[in-house]
Amino acid sequence: MPGRDETPRRVTVNREGPILVEGPVEVESADGTTARSDRFLVAICTCRRSRTYPWCDTSHRHRKPAGDRRGDGQAQKDEEEKSRP
C-alpha cells in the first residue's frame, strides 16, 4: 500500500495482560473512532476494564482469579496465604 511504512511492527501477546505493539500506533474502534499513540511501545487493553481504553492502564492486575478448577477451594486458600504477612 502506498505511503505505508514497510518495516513490520512487532506485536507481543501476553496471556494475562495487554497486547504490546511497537509504536507509533493508530487503533480504530468498531464504531469508527481512532486513537493514536506516538510512544515507542504501546499496551493495548484486552480485558476491557481500562479507564483509558483502548490503552491498558493495568486494570487487569486487580482481577480476581478465574476460579478454582479443582473444586476443592485450594486456589482461594493459596491466595489467602499469599496475602498474609
Short mmCIF file of C-alpha atoms in Angstrom, two decimals:
data_model
loop_
_atom_site.label_atom_id
_atom_site.label_comp_id
_atom_site.label_asym_id
_atom_site.label_seq_id
_atom_site.Cartn_x
_atom_site.Cartn_y
_atom_site.Cartn_z
CA MET A 1 0.00 0.00 0.00
CA PRO A 2 1.47 3.37 -0.93
CA GLY A 3 2.55 5.63 1.91
CA ARG A 4 2.78 2.80 4.45
CA ASP A 5 5.93 2.07 6.39
CA GLU A 6 7.46 -1.13 5.01
CA THR A 7 9.00 -2.15 8.35
CA PRO A 8 6.77 -4.70 10.09
CA ARG A 9 5.56 -3.88 13.59
CA ARG A 10 6.40 -6.24 16.42
CA VAL A 11 3.31 -7.37 18.37
CA THR A 12 3.66 -9.26 21.66
CA VAL A 13 0.64 -11.13 23.00
CA ASN A 14 0.57 -11.77 26.76
CA ARG A 15 -1.80 -14.39 28.07
CA GLU A 16 -2.74 -12.41 31.18
CA GLY A 17 -2.11 -8.88 30.04
CA PRO A 18 -2.24 -6.38 27.22
CA ILE A 19 -1.07 -6.71 23.64
CA LEU A 20 2.23 -4.84 23.26
CA VAL A 21 2.82 -3.12 19.92
CA GLU A 22 5.90 -1.20 18.85
CA GLY A 23 4.66 2.29 18.10
CA PRO A 24 3.60 4.66 16.81
CA VAL A 25 0.15 3.09 16.62
CA GLU A 26 -3.30 4.09 15.44
CA VAL A 27 -6.21 1.97 16.73
CA GLU A 28 -9.59 2.03 15.03
CA SER A 29 -12.57 1.03 17.18
CA ALA A 30 -15.66 -0.82 15.95
CA ASP A 31 -17.58 2.47 15.92
CA GLY A 32 -15.00 4.05 13.61
CA THR A 33 -13.28 6.30 16.14
CA THR A 34 -9.49 6.29 16.14
CA ALA A 35 -6.94 6.68 18.89
CA ARG A 36 -3.29 7.39 18.16
CA SER A 37 -0.16 6.98 20.27
CA ASP A 38 3.33 8.06 19.25
CA ARG A 39 5.02 6.14 22.06
CA PHE A 40 7.75 3.64 21.17
CA LEU A 41 5.82 0.80 22.85
CA VAL A 42 2.05 0.76 23.29
CA ALA A 43 0.00 -1.54 25.55
CA ILE A 44 -3.44 -2.27 24.09
CA CYS A 45 -6.08 -3.40 26.58
CA THR A 46 -7.60 -6.85 26.11
CA CYS A 47 -9.64 -7.10 29.33
CA ARG A 48 -11.80 -4.02 28.54
CA ARG A 49 -11.51 -2.82 32.16
CA SER A 50 -9.19 0.06 31.36
CA ARG A 51 -10.41 3.58 32.06
CA THR A 52 -8.18 4.71 29.18
CA TYR A 53 -9.42 2.11 26.66
CA PRO A 54 -8.06 1.13 24.13
CA TRP A 55 -4.83 1.75 26.06
CA CYS A 56 -4.01 -0.51 29.01
CA ASP A 57 -3.95 1.08 32.48
CA THR A 58 -3.09 -2.23 34.28
CA SER A 59 -6.67 -2.77 35.48
CA HIS A 60 -6.23 -6.46 34.58
CA ARG A 61 -3.87 -6.80 37.58
CA HIS A 62 -6.73 -6.20 40.01
CA ARG A 63 -8.84 -9.02 38.58
CA LYS A 64 -9.71 -11.89 40.91
CA PRO A 65 -8.61 -15.41 39.94
CA ALA A 66 -10.88 -17.09 37.41
CA GLY A 67 -11.87 -19.69 39.94
CA ASP A 68 -10.83 -22.92 41.45
CA ARG A 69 -10.70 -25.51 38.71
CA ARG A 70 -10.10 -28.35 41.18
CA GLY A 71 -13.32 -27.70 43.06
CA ASP A 72 -11.73 -28.11 46.49
CA GLY A 73 -11.26 -24.42 47.32
CA GLN A 74 -7.46 -24.71 47.20
CA ALA A 75 -6.99 -21.76 44.83
CA GLN A 76 -8.73 -19.40 47.26
CA LYS A 77 -6.71 -20.81 50.19
CA ASP A 78 -3.50 -20.28 48.23
CA GLU A 79 -4.44 -16.63 47.55
CA GLU A 80 -5.28 -16.05 51.22
CA GLU A 81 -1.92 -17.48 52.30
CA LYS A 82 -0.06 -15.18 49.88
CA SER A 83 -1.74 -12.11 51.38
CA ARG A 84 -0.80 -12.96 55.00
CA PRO A 85 2.23 -11.12 56.47
#
